[in-house]
CSV table of C-alpha atoms and ligand atoms in Angstrom, one decimal:
chain,number,residue,atom,x,y,z
A,1,UNK,CA,16.4,100.1,179.9
A,2,UNK,CA,17.5,102.3,177.6
A,3,UNK,CA,17.0,102.5,174.1
A,4,UNK,CA,20.5,101.7,173.2
A,5,UNK,CA,20.9,98.7,175.5
A,6,UNK,CA,17.6,97.5,174.3
A,7,UNK,CA,19.0,96.7,170.3
A,8,UNK,CA,21.3,94.2,172.4
A,9,UNK,CA,19.0,92.8,174.9
A,10,UNK,CA,16.3,92.2,172.5
A,11,UNK,CA,18.6,90.7,170.1
A,12,UNK,CA,20.2,88.7,173.0
A,13,UNK,CA,16.8,87.5,173.7
A,14,UNK,CA,15.2,86.6,170.3
A,15,UNK,CA,18.7,84.3,169.3
A,16,UNK,CA,18.2,82.4,172.6
A,17,UNK,CA,14.6,82.1,172.2
A,18,UNK,CA,15.5,81.1,168.5
A,19,UNK,CA,18.0,78.4,169.6
A,20,UNK,CA,15.8,76.6,172.7
A,21,UNK,CA,12.9,76.7,170.2
A,22,UNK,CA,14.5,74.3,167.7
A,23,UNK,CA,15.5,71.8,170.5
A,24,UNK,CA,13.7,68.5,171.0
A,25,UNK,CA,13.5,65.9,173.6
A,26,UNK,CA,12.7,61.8,172.6
A,27,UNK,CA,10.2,61.1,174.2
A,28,UNK,CA,8.6,64.0,177.7
A,29,UNK,CA,11.7,64.9,179.2
A,30,UNK,CA,12.7,68.2,178.8
A,31,UNK,CA,11.5,70.3,182.3
A,32,UNK,CA,10.8,74.5,181.3
A,33,UNK,CA,11.0,76.4,185.4
A,34,UNK,CA,9.8,79.6,185.7
A,35,UNK,CA,10.1,81.4,188.5
A,36,UNK,CA,8.3,84.4,189.4
A,37,UNK,CA,10.6,87.5,191.9
A,38,UNK,CA,8.4,86.5,194.6
A,39,UNK,CA,9.0,83.2,195.1
A,40,UNK,CA,11.5,81.4,197.6
A,41,UNK,CA,14.3,79.2,196.1
A,42,UNK,CA,13.5,76.7,198.8
A,43,UNK,CA,9.7,76.5,198.0
A,44,UNK,CA,10.3,75.9,194.1
A,45,UNK,CA,13.4,73.3,196.0
A,46,UNK,CA,10.7,71.6,197.0
A,47,UNK,CA,8.2,71.3,194.4
A,48,UNK,CA,11.3,70.4,192.4
A,49,UNK,CA,11.9,67.3,194.7
A,50,UNK,CA,8.1,66.4,194.8
A,51,UNK,CA,8.4,66.4,190.7
A,52,UNK,CA,11.6,64.0,190.9
A,53,UNK,CA,9.1,61.5,193.6
A,54,UNK,CA,6.5,61.4,190.8
A,55,UNK,CA,8.7,60.8,187.9
A,56,UNK,CA,9.3,57.7,189.7
A,57,UNK,CA,6.0,56.3,188.3
A,58,UNK,CA,7.6,56.7,184.7
A,59,UNK,CA,7.4,53.5,182.8
A,60,UNK,CA,10.1,53.3,179.8
A,61,UNK,CA,13.4,53.3,181.9
A,62,UNK,CA,15.0,56.5,179.8
A,63,UNK,CA,12.7,58.6,179.9
A,64,UNK,CA,12.7,58.2,183.8
A,65,UNK,CA,16.4,58.8,184.2
A,66,UNK,CA,16.3,61.9,181.7
A,67,UNK,CA,13.6,64.0,183.4
A,68,UNK,CA,15.3,62.7,186.8
A,69,UNK,CA,18.5,63.8,185.7
A,70,UNK,CA,17.3,66.5,184.6
A,71,UNK,CA,15.8,67.6,187.4
A,72,UNK,CA,18.0,67.2,189.4
A,73,UNK,CA,20.4,69.6,187.2
A,74,UNK,CA,17.7,71.9,187.6
A,75,UNK,CA,17.6,71.7,191.2
A,76,UNK,CA,21.3,72.0,191.6
A,77,UNK,CA,21.2,75.6,189.7
A,78,UNK,CA,18.7,77.0,191.3
A,79,UNK,CA,20.9,76.4,195.0
A,80,UNK,CA,23.2,78.4,193.0
A,81,UNK,CA,21.5,81.4,193.8
A,82,UNK,CA,20.3,82.7,196.9
A,83,UNK,CA,17.4,85.0,196.5
A,84,UNK,CA,15.5,84.8,193.0
A,85,UNK,CA,16.9,87.8,191.2
A,86,UNK,CA,14.8,91.2,190.9
A,87,UNK,CA,13.0,89.6,187.6
A,88,UNK,CA,12.8,86.0,188.5
A,89,UNK,CA,14.4,82.9,186.9
A,90,UNK,CA,13.5,80.6,183.9
A,91,UNK,CA,15.7,77.7,183.4
A,92,UNK,CA,15.7,75.1,180.8
A,93,UNK,CA,16.7,71.0,181.0
A,94,UNK,CA,17.1,68.5,179.2
A,95,UNK,CA,18.3,65.3,177.1
A,96,UNK,CA,18.3,67.1,173.7
A,97,UNK,CA,19.8,64.1,171.0
A,98,UNK,CA,22.9,65.5,169.5
A,99,UNK,CA,23.6,63.2,166.6
A,100,UNK,CA,20.6,60.8,166.1
A,101,UNK,CA,19.4,58.5,169.0
A,102,UNK,CA,21.1,57.4,172.2
A,103,UNK,CA,23.3,60.6,171.8
A,104,UNK,CA,21.8,62.8,174.3
A,105,UNK,CA,23.0,65.6,176.4
A,106,UNK,CA,21.9,66.9,179.1
A,107,UNK,CA,22.0,70.8,178.0
A,108,UNK,CA,21.2,73.5,181.0
A,109,UNK,CA,20.0,77.2,179.8
A,110,UNK,CA,19.5,80.0,182.5
A,111,UNK,CA,17.7,82.8,181.5
A,112,UNK,CA,17.7,86.3,183.0
A,113,UNK,CA,14.5,87.8,181.8
A,114,UNK,CA,14.1,91.5,180.6
A,115,UNK,CA,11.2,91.7,182.6
A,116,UNK,CA,9.3,90.8,185.7
A,117,UNK,CA,8.0,87.7,185.3
A,118,UNK,CA,4.4,86.8,186.1
A,119,UNK,CA,4.0,82.9,186.2
A,120,UNK,CA,4.8,80.2,188.2
A,121,UNK,CA,5.1,77.4,185.7
A,122,UNK,CA,7.4,74.0,186.3
A,123,UNK,CA,6.7,71.9,182.4
A,124,UNK,CA,8.1,68.5,181.4
A,125,UNK,CA,7.0,68.2,177.4
A,126,UNK,CA,9.2,67.2,174.5
A,127,UNK,CA,9.5,71.0,173.6
A,128,UNK,CA,11.5,74.1,176.4
A,129,UNK,CA,7.7,76.3,176.5
A,130,UNK,CA,9.5,79.6,175.9
A,131,UNK,CA,6.1,81.3,174.8
A,132,UNK,CA,6.1,83.2,178.2
A,133,UNK,CA,9.6,84.4,177.2
A,134,UNK,CA,8.5,84.9,173.8
A,135,UNK,CA,6.5,88.6,174.7
A,136,UNK,CA,9.5,90.2,176.1
A,137,UNK,CA,10.0,90.7,172.6
A,138,UNK,CA,7.0,92.2,171.7
A,139,UNK,CA,7.0,96.3,171.3
A,140,UNK,CA,6.4,97.5,175.0
A,141,UNK,CA,7.4,102.0,174.3
A,142,UNK,CA,4.3,103.6,173.8
A,143,UNK,CA,2.7,105.6,170.4
A,144,UNK,CA,0.3,108.0,169.8
A,145,UNK,CA,-2.2,107.5,167.1
A,146,UNK,CA,-4.3,110.5,165.8
A,147,UNK,CA,-6.8,110.2,163.0
A,148,UNK,CA,-8.4,113.7,161.4
A,149,UNK,CA,-10.3,114.7,158.2
A,150,UNK,CA,-12.3,118.1,158.6
A,151,UNK,CA,-15.3,116.0,159.7
A,152,UNK,CA,-13.7,115.6,163.3
A,153,UNK,CA,-10.6,113.7,165.3
A,154,UNK,CA,-9.8,110.3,167.7
A,155,UNK,CA,-7.0,110.6,169.7
A,156,UNK,CA,-5.5,107.1,171.0
A,157,UNK,CA,-2.6,105.4,173.0
A,158,UNK,CA,-1.2,102.2,171.5
A,159,UNK,CA,0.7,100.4,173.8
A,160,UNK,CA,2.0,96.9,173.4
A,161,UNK,CA,-1.2,95.4,171.9
A,162,UNK,CA,-3.4,97.7,174.1
A,163,UNK,CA,-4.9,100.2,172.3
A,164,UNK,CA,-6.9,102.9,174.4
A,165,UNK,CA,-9.4,105.3,172.9
A,166,UNK,CA,-8.7,108.7,174.3
A,167,UNK,CA,-11.1,111.2,173.2
A,168,UNK,CA,-13.3,112.3,170.3
A,169,UNK,CA,-14.0,115.7,168.6
A,170,UNK,CA,-15.9,117.2,165.6
A,171,UNK,CA,-15.0,119.8,163.4
A,172,UNK,CA,-18.0,121.6,163.3
A,173,UNK,CA,-16.5,123.1,159.6
A,174,UNK,CA,-19.4,123.2,156.9
A,175,UNK,CA,-19.5,121.1,153.8
A,176,UNK,CA,-17.5,122.0,150.6
A,177,UNK,CA,-20.6,122.4,149.1
A,178,UNK,CA,-22.2,126.2,149.3
A,179,UNK,CA,-25.8,126.5,150.2
A,180,UNK,CA,-27.4,128.4,147.1
A,181,UNK,CA,-27.4,132.6,146.8
A,182,UNK,CA,-24.3,132.3,149.5
A,183,UNK,CA,-20.9,133.8,147.7
A,184,UNK,CA,-18.3,131.4,146.7
A,185,UNK,CA,-15.5,133.3,148.1
A,186,UNK,CA,-17.3,134.7,151.3
A,187,UNK,CA,-18.0,130.7,151.6
A,188,UNK,CA,-14.8,129.3,151.2
A,189,UNK,CA,-12.5,132.3,153.4
A,190,UNK,CA,-15.1,131.2,156.4
A,191,UNK,CA,-14.6,127.1,155.6
A,192,UNK,CA,-11.1,128.1,155.9
A,193,UNK,CA,-11.6,129.9,159.4
A,194,UNK,CA,-13.1,127.0,160.9
A,195,UNK,CA,-10.9,124.9,160.1
A,196,UNK,CA,-8.3,126.4,161.4
A,197,UNK,CA,-10.4,127.0,164.1
A,198,UNK,CA,-10.6,123.2,164.2
A,199,UNK,CA,-6.8,122.5,163.5
A,200,UNK,CA,-5.8,124.5,166.3
A,201,UNK,CA,-8.4,122.1,168.9
A,202,UNK,CA,-6.8,119.2,167.3
A,203,UNK,CA,-3.6,120.1,167.8
A,204,UNK,CA,-4.4,121.2,171.8
A,205,UNK,CA,-5.8,117.8,172.2
A,206,UNK,CA,-3.3,116.6,171.1
A,207,UNK,CA,-0.5,118.1,173.1
A,208,UNK,CA,-2.3,117.6,176.2
A,209,UNK,CA,-3.2,114.2,175.4
A,210,UNK,CA,0.5,113.1,174.0
A,211,UNK,CA,2.7,115.3,175.7
A,212,UNK,CA,2.1,114.0,178.9
A,213,UNK,CA,2.9,110.8,177.9
A,214,UNK,CA,6.4,109.0,179.1
A,215,UNK,CA,8.5,107.7,176.5
A,216,UNK,CA,6.3,108.5,173.6
A,217,UNK,CA,8.3,106.3,171.0
A,218,UNK,CA,6.4,108.1,168.3
A,219,UNK,CA,3.3,109.4,166.5
A,220,UNK,CA,1.0,107.8,163.8
A,221,UNK,CA,-1.3,109.9,162.2
A,222,UNK,CA,-4.3,108.8,159.9
A,223,UNK,CA,-6.7,109.5,158.3
A,224,UNK,CA,-9.0,110.0,154.6
A,225,UNK,CA,-7.4,112.5,152.0
A,226,UNK,CA,-5.4,115.7,152.5
A,227,UNK,CA,-6.6,117.3,155.8
A,228,UNK,CA,-4.1,114.9,158.1
A,229,UNK,CA,-1.2,116.9,155.4
A,230,UNK,CA,-2.8,119.9,155.4
A,231,UNK,CA,-2.7,119.5,159.4
A,232,UNK,CA,0.8,118.8,159.6
A,233,UNK,CA,1.2,121.6,157.4
A,234,UNK,CA,0.4,124.0,159.8
A,235,UNK,CA,2.1,124.9,163.5
A,236,UNK,CA,-0.4,123.2,165.7
A,237,UNK,CA,1.3,120.3,166.8
A,238,UNK,CA,3.8,120.8,169.7
A,239,UNK,CA,7.7,120.6,167.3
A,240,UNK,CA,8.9,117.7,169.9
A,241,UNK,CA,5.3,116.0,168.7
A,242,UNK,CA,6.2,117.0,165.1
A,243,UNK,CA,9.7,115.6,165.7
A,244,UNK,CA,8.0,112.0,166.7
A,245,UNK,CA,5.7,111.4,163.7
A,246,UNK,CA,6.7,108.5,162.1
A,247,UNK,CA,4.5,107.5,159.5
A,248,UNK,CA,0.9,109.3,157.8
A,249,UNK,CA,-1.5,106.7,157.1
A,250,UNK,CA,-4.2,106.7,155.2
A,251,UNK,CA,-7.6,105.2,156.9
A,252,UNK,CA,-10.6,104.8,155.4
A,253,UNK,CA,-12.5,106.0,158.7
A,254,UNK,CA,-12.2,108.8,161.2
A,255,UNK,CA,-13.3,106.6,164.6
A,256,UNK,CA,-12.1,103.6,166.0
A,257,UNK,CA,-12.1,102.1,163.4
A,258,UNK,CA,-10.0,104.6,161.7
A,259,UNK,CA,-7.9,104.2,164.7
A,260,UNK,CA,-7.8,100.3,164.3
A,261,UNK,CA,-6.8,100.4,160.8
A,262,UNK,CA,-3.4,102.4,161.6
A,263,UNK,CA,-2.6,100.2,164.2
A,264,UNK,CA,-3.3,97.4,162.2
A,265,UNK,CA,-0.3,98.3,160.2
A,266,UNK,CA,1.8,99.5,162.8
A,267,UNK,CA,3.7,96.3,162.2
A,268,UNK,CA,5.0,97.4,159.4
A,269,UNK,CA,5.4,100.9,161.1
A,270,UNK,CA,7.8,99.6,164.1
A,271,UNK,CA,9.4,97.9,162.0
A,272,UNK,CA,10.1,101.4,159.6
A,273,UNK,CA,11.2,103.1,163.1
A,274,UNK,CA,13.5,100.7,163.9
A,275,UNK,CA,14.6,100.8,160.2
A,276,UNK,CA,15.5,104.9,160.5
A,277,UNK,CA,17.0,104.1,163.9
A,278,UNK,CA,19.3,102.0,162.2
A,279,UNK,CA,20.0,104.1,159.0
A,280,UNK,CA,20.0,106.7,160.8
A,281,UNK,CA,23.3,105.1,163.5
A,282,UNK,CA,24.7,103.1,160.2
A,283,UNK,CA,25.0,106.7,157.9
A,284,UNK,CA,26.5,108.9,161.0
A,285,UNK,CA,29.1,106.0,160.9
A,286,UNK,CA,29.5,106.3,156.8
A,287,UNK,CA,30.1,109.7,157.0
A,288,UNK,CA,32.8,109.9,159.5
A,289,UNK,CA,34.7,107.5,157.5
A,290,UNK,CA,34.0,109.1,154.0
A,291,UNK,CA,34.8,112.7,155.8
A,292,UNK,CA,38.1,110.9,157.5
A,293,UNK,CA,37.5,112.4,160.4
A,294,UNK,CA,39.1,109.5,162.7
A,295,UNK,CA,35.9,109.2,164.5
A,296,UNK,CA,35.2,106.2,162.9
A,297,UNK,CA,36.4,102.8,162.7
A,298,UNK,CA,36.0,99.2,162.1
A,299,UNK,CA,37.2,96.0,161.7
A,300,UNK,CA,37.4,93.6,164.8
A,301,UNK,CA,40.7,94.4,165.6
A,302,UNK,CA,40.9,97.8,165.5
A,303,UNK,CA,37.7,97.9,166.9
A,304,UNK,CA,38.7,95.5,169.9
A,305,UNK,CA,41.9,97.7,170.6
A,306,UNK,CA,39.5,100.8,170.9
A,307,UNK,CA,37.1,99.0,172.6
A,308,UNK,CA,40.3,98.6,175.0
A,309,UNK,CA,41.4,102.3,175.0
A,310,UNK,CA,37.9,103.3,176.1
A,311,UNK,CA,37.7,105.6,172.7
A,312,UNK,CA,34.2,103.9,171.6
A,313,UNK,CA,31.0,105.8,171.9
A,314,UNK,CA,29.2,103.4,170.0
A,315,UNK,CA,30.1,100.1,168.9
A,316,UNK,CA,28.3,98.6,165.7
A,317,UNK,CA,27.1,95.0,164.7
A,318,UNK,CA,25.4,93.5,162.3
A,319,UNK,CA,23.2,90.5,164.1
A,320,UNK,CA,23.6,87.9,161.9
A,321,UNK,CA,27.3,88.0,163.0
A,322,UNK,CA,28.3,83.9,163.6
A,323,UNK,CA,31.9,84.0,164.7
A,324,UNK,CA,32.7,83.0,168.2
A,325,UNK,CA,35.7,83.8,170.6
A,326,UNK,CA,37.6,80.8,171.7
A,327,UNK,CA,40.4,80.5,174.5
A,328,UNK,CA,42.5,78.3,174.5
A,329,UNK,CA,44.6,77.2,177.2
A,330,UNK,CA,47.6,75.1,178.4
A,331,UNK,CA,47.2,73.1,181.5
A,332,UNK,CA,51.1,72.9,181.9
A,333,UNK,CA,52.2,76.1,181.4
A,334,UNK,CA,51.0,79.5,181.3
A,335,UNK,CA,50.0,79.6,177.7
A,336,UNK,CA,46.7,81.2,176.7
A,337,UNK,CA,45.5,81.8,172.8
A,338,UNK,CA,42.2,83.7,171.6
A,339,UNK,CA,41.0,84.1,168.3
A,340,UNK,CA,38.1,84.4,166.1
A,341,UNK,CA,36.3,82.2,163.8
A,342,UNK,CA,33.3,80.3,163.2
A,343,UNK,CA,31.4,78.2,164.9
A,344,UNK,CA,31.1,75.6,163.2
A,345,UNK,CA,34.9,75.6,162.7
A,346,UNK,CA,35.3,74.8,166.9
A,347,UNK,CA,35.1,71.2,166.5
A,348,UNK,CA,38.0,71.3,163.9
A,349,UNK,CA,40.3,73.3,166.4
A,350,UNK,CA,39.6,71.1,169.4
A,351,UNK,CA,40.7,67.9,167.0
A,352,UNK,CA,43.7,69.9,165.7
A,353,UNK,CA,45.1,70.6,169.2
A,354,UNK,CA,44.5,67.0,170.5
A,355,UNK,CA,47.0,66.6,168.0
A,356,UNK,CA,49.5,69.0,168.6
A,357,UNK,CA,51.7,69.9,171.2
A,358,UNK,CA,51.8,73.5,173.2
A,359,UNK,CA,54.0,76.3,171.1
A,360,UNK,CA,55.5,77.7,174.4
A,361,UNK,CA,56.0,74.6,176.4
A,362,UNK,CA,55.6,71.8,173.8
A,363,UNK,CA,53.6,69.1,176.3
A,364,UNK,CA,50.4,68.5,174.5
A,365,UNK,CA,47.9,69.9,177.0
A,366,UNK,CA,46.2,72.4,174.9
A,367,UNK,CA,42.2,72.4,175.7
A,368,UNK,CA,39.8,74.6,174.6
A,369,UNK,CA,38.8,76.6,177.8
A,370,UNK,CA,36.0,79.1,176.7
A,371,UNK,CA,34.0,79.4,173.3
A,372,UNK,CA,31.9,82.9,173.3
A,373,UNK,CA,29.5,84.7,170.6
A,374,UNK,CA,31.8,87.5,169.3
A,375,UNK,CA,29.0,89.7,169.7
A,376,UNK,CA,28.6,89.1,173.2
A,377,UNK,CA,32.0,89.4,173.8
A,378,UNK,CA,32.5,92.2,172.1
A,379,UNK,CA,29.5,93.9,174.0
A,380,UNK,CA,31.4,93.2,177.3
A,381,UNK,CA,34.2,94.8,176.4
A,382,UNK,CA,31.8,97.9,175.1
A,383,UNK,CA,29.6,97.9,178.8
A,384,UNK,CA,33.1,97.7,180.9
A,385,UNK,CA,34.0,101.4,179.0
A,386,UNK,CA,30.2,102.9,179.1
A,387,UNK,CA,30.4,102.4,175.2
A,388,UNK,CA,26.7,102.6,173.9
A,389,UNK,CA,26.4,99.3,172.2
A,390,UNK,CA,24.0,98.9,169.0
A,391,UNK,CA,22.9,95.3,167.0
A,392,UNK,CA,21.8,96.2,163.3
A,393,UNK,CA,19.6,93.8,161.6
A,394,UNK,CA,20.4,93.1,157.6
A,395,UNK,CA,17.4,94.9,157.1
A,396,UNK,CA,18.5,98.0,155.8
A,397,UNK,CA,20.5,98.7,152.6
A,398,UNK,CA,23.3,100.7,155.4
A,399,UNK,CA,22.7,97.5,157.6
A,400,UNK,CA,23.6,95.2,154.2
A,401,UNK,CA,26.9,97.5,153.5
A,402,UNK,CA,28.0,97.6,156.9
A,403,UNK,CA,28.1,93.7,156.9
A,404,UNK,CA,29.6,93.5,153.4
A,405,UNK,CA,31.8,96.3,153.4
A,406,UNK,CA,32.9,96.4,157.4
A,407,UNK,CA,32.8,93.1,157.8
A,408,UNK,CA,29.6,93.4,161.1
A,409,UNK,CA,32.1,95.5,163.2
A,410,UNK,CA,32.4,99.2,163.3
A,411,UNK,CA,32.6,102.3,165.8
A,412,UNK,CA,31.7,105.3,166.3
A,413,UNK,CA,34.7,107.3,168.6
A,414,UNK,CA,34.7,109.7,171.3
A,415,UNK,CA,38.1,110.6,170.2
A,416,UNK,CA,40.8,109.2,167.6
A,417,UNK,CA,42.8,106.8,169.0
B,1,ZN,ZN1,51.9,74.7,178.3
């Protein structure tokens, strides 16, 4: 998965999980099912049939009915698959109160995990068990960590939450204070030469350790004092690694503890890396707009038009767009209308069209055919024409600007269209 696609996938998963986390059952009646890729659908169906039988012992009539209804729905969904998809399958289903007690409605959610799931799990609880999917929101890229001062250096890698110390070296550089009788200039010159040799060795070890990592996301440099900055000023690191330095961090130590100190702040750094990516993307867009090159556009209608023409290179979407794309159809003629509106306006529209005649044939048979997140709808259009999609947070000044000044929908274009 390219990083370009992953901002969209992460956003979707995050959004789905937030919604699922907010749902609560009346009792212990919400079903969570995780099926790993190596399972047979028929085995899972057998297991669900057993659970259906077991559920007949539940004393409360309502709970028993709700659990059994949920199991039936899950089984039906499962049977739509000939085999388990390559990353496995997760289904959540249960009776969710819509508007106080007695208003429960069975809701079903099928989630395709972004990576293979390992766990095989059936749970019936008052909430949905989303924790095994939450893991996929954790950053999985590898980061290099180098801490150094004039006494030595430690090289480590961080993948997800796993930290590996790769190597430690000592500098062999004497302390700053010369012994008596030595000429000060000579001492300084010798010390400088030794530091230079040491920096060369640090560079060689860093290049050897970090260059061979596929998809190294970035490099974090740490250490006490100004040695790390001196090291960075020279040409000791391979230029591709130099470009990947995301942050230099002050730490108290230069050993494993120093690496841990640097990593402790990695959450901030990771966020900052995405910040920088986001800033760059939006600045590219703002640059095209201010130079009036015609290679950038914004606003839902213009962006949609360009998406349909296939002229979009990168689609930029603010993650908090809360609009949906609603399709209204007439069952008596071929009238179809699509419009964009805030999600909370949909019930009002449904009310409205039930009182109104079709503008084309005059028969009052209009209904809402489909309600789709605007972000998903635009992302699908992008996907059809091979455009990249970037879902951007409002956490940067640029992200705020995209939202406030450009309606949260913009595009970088391949050509003027
Ligand atoms: Zn009609």
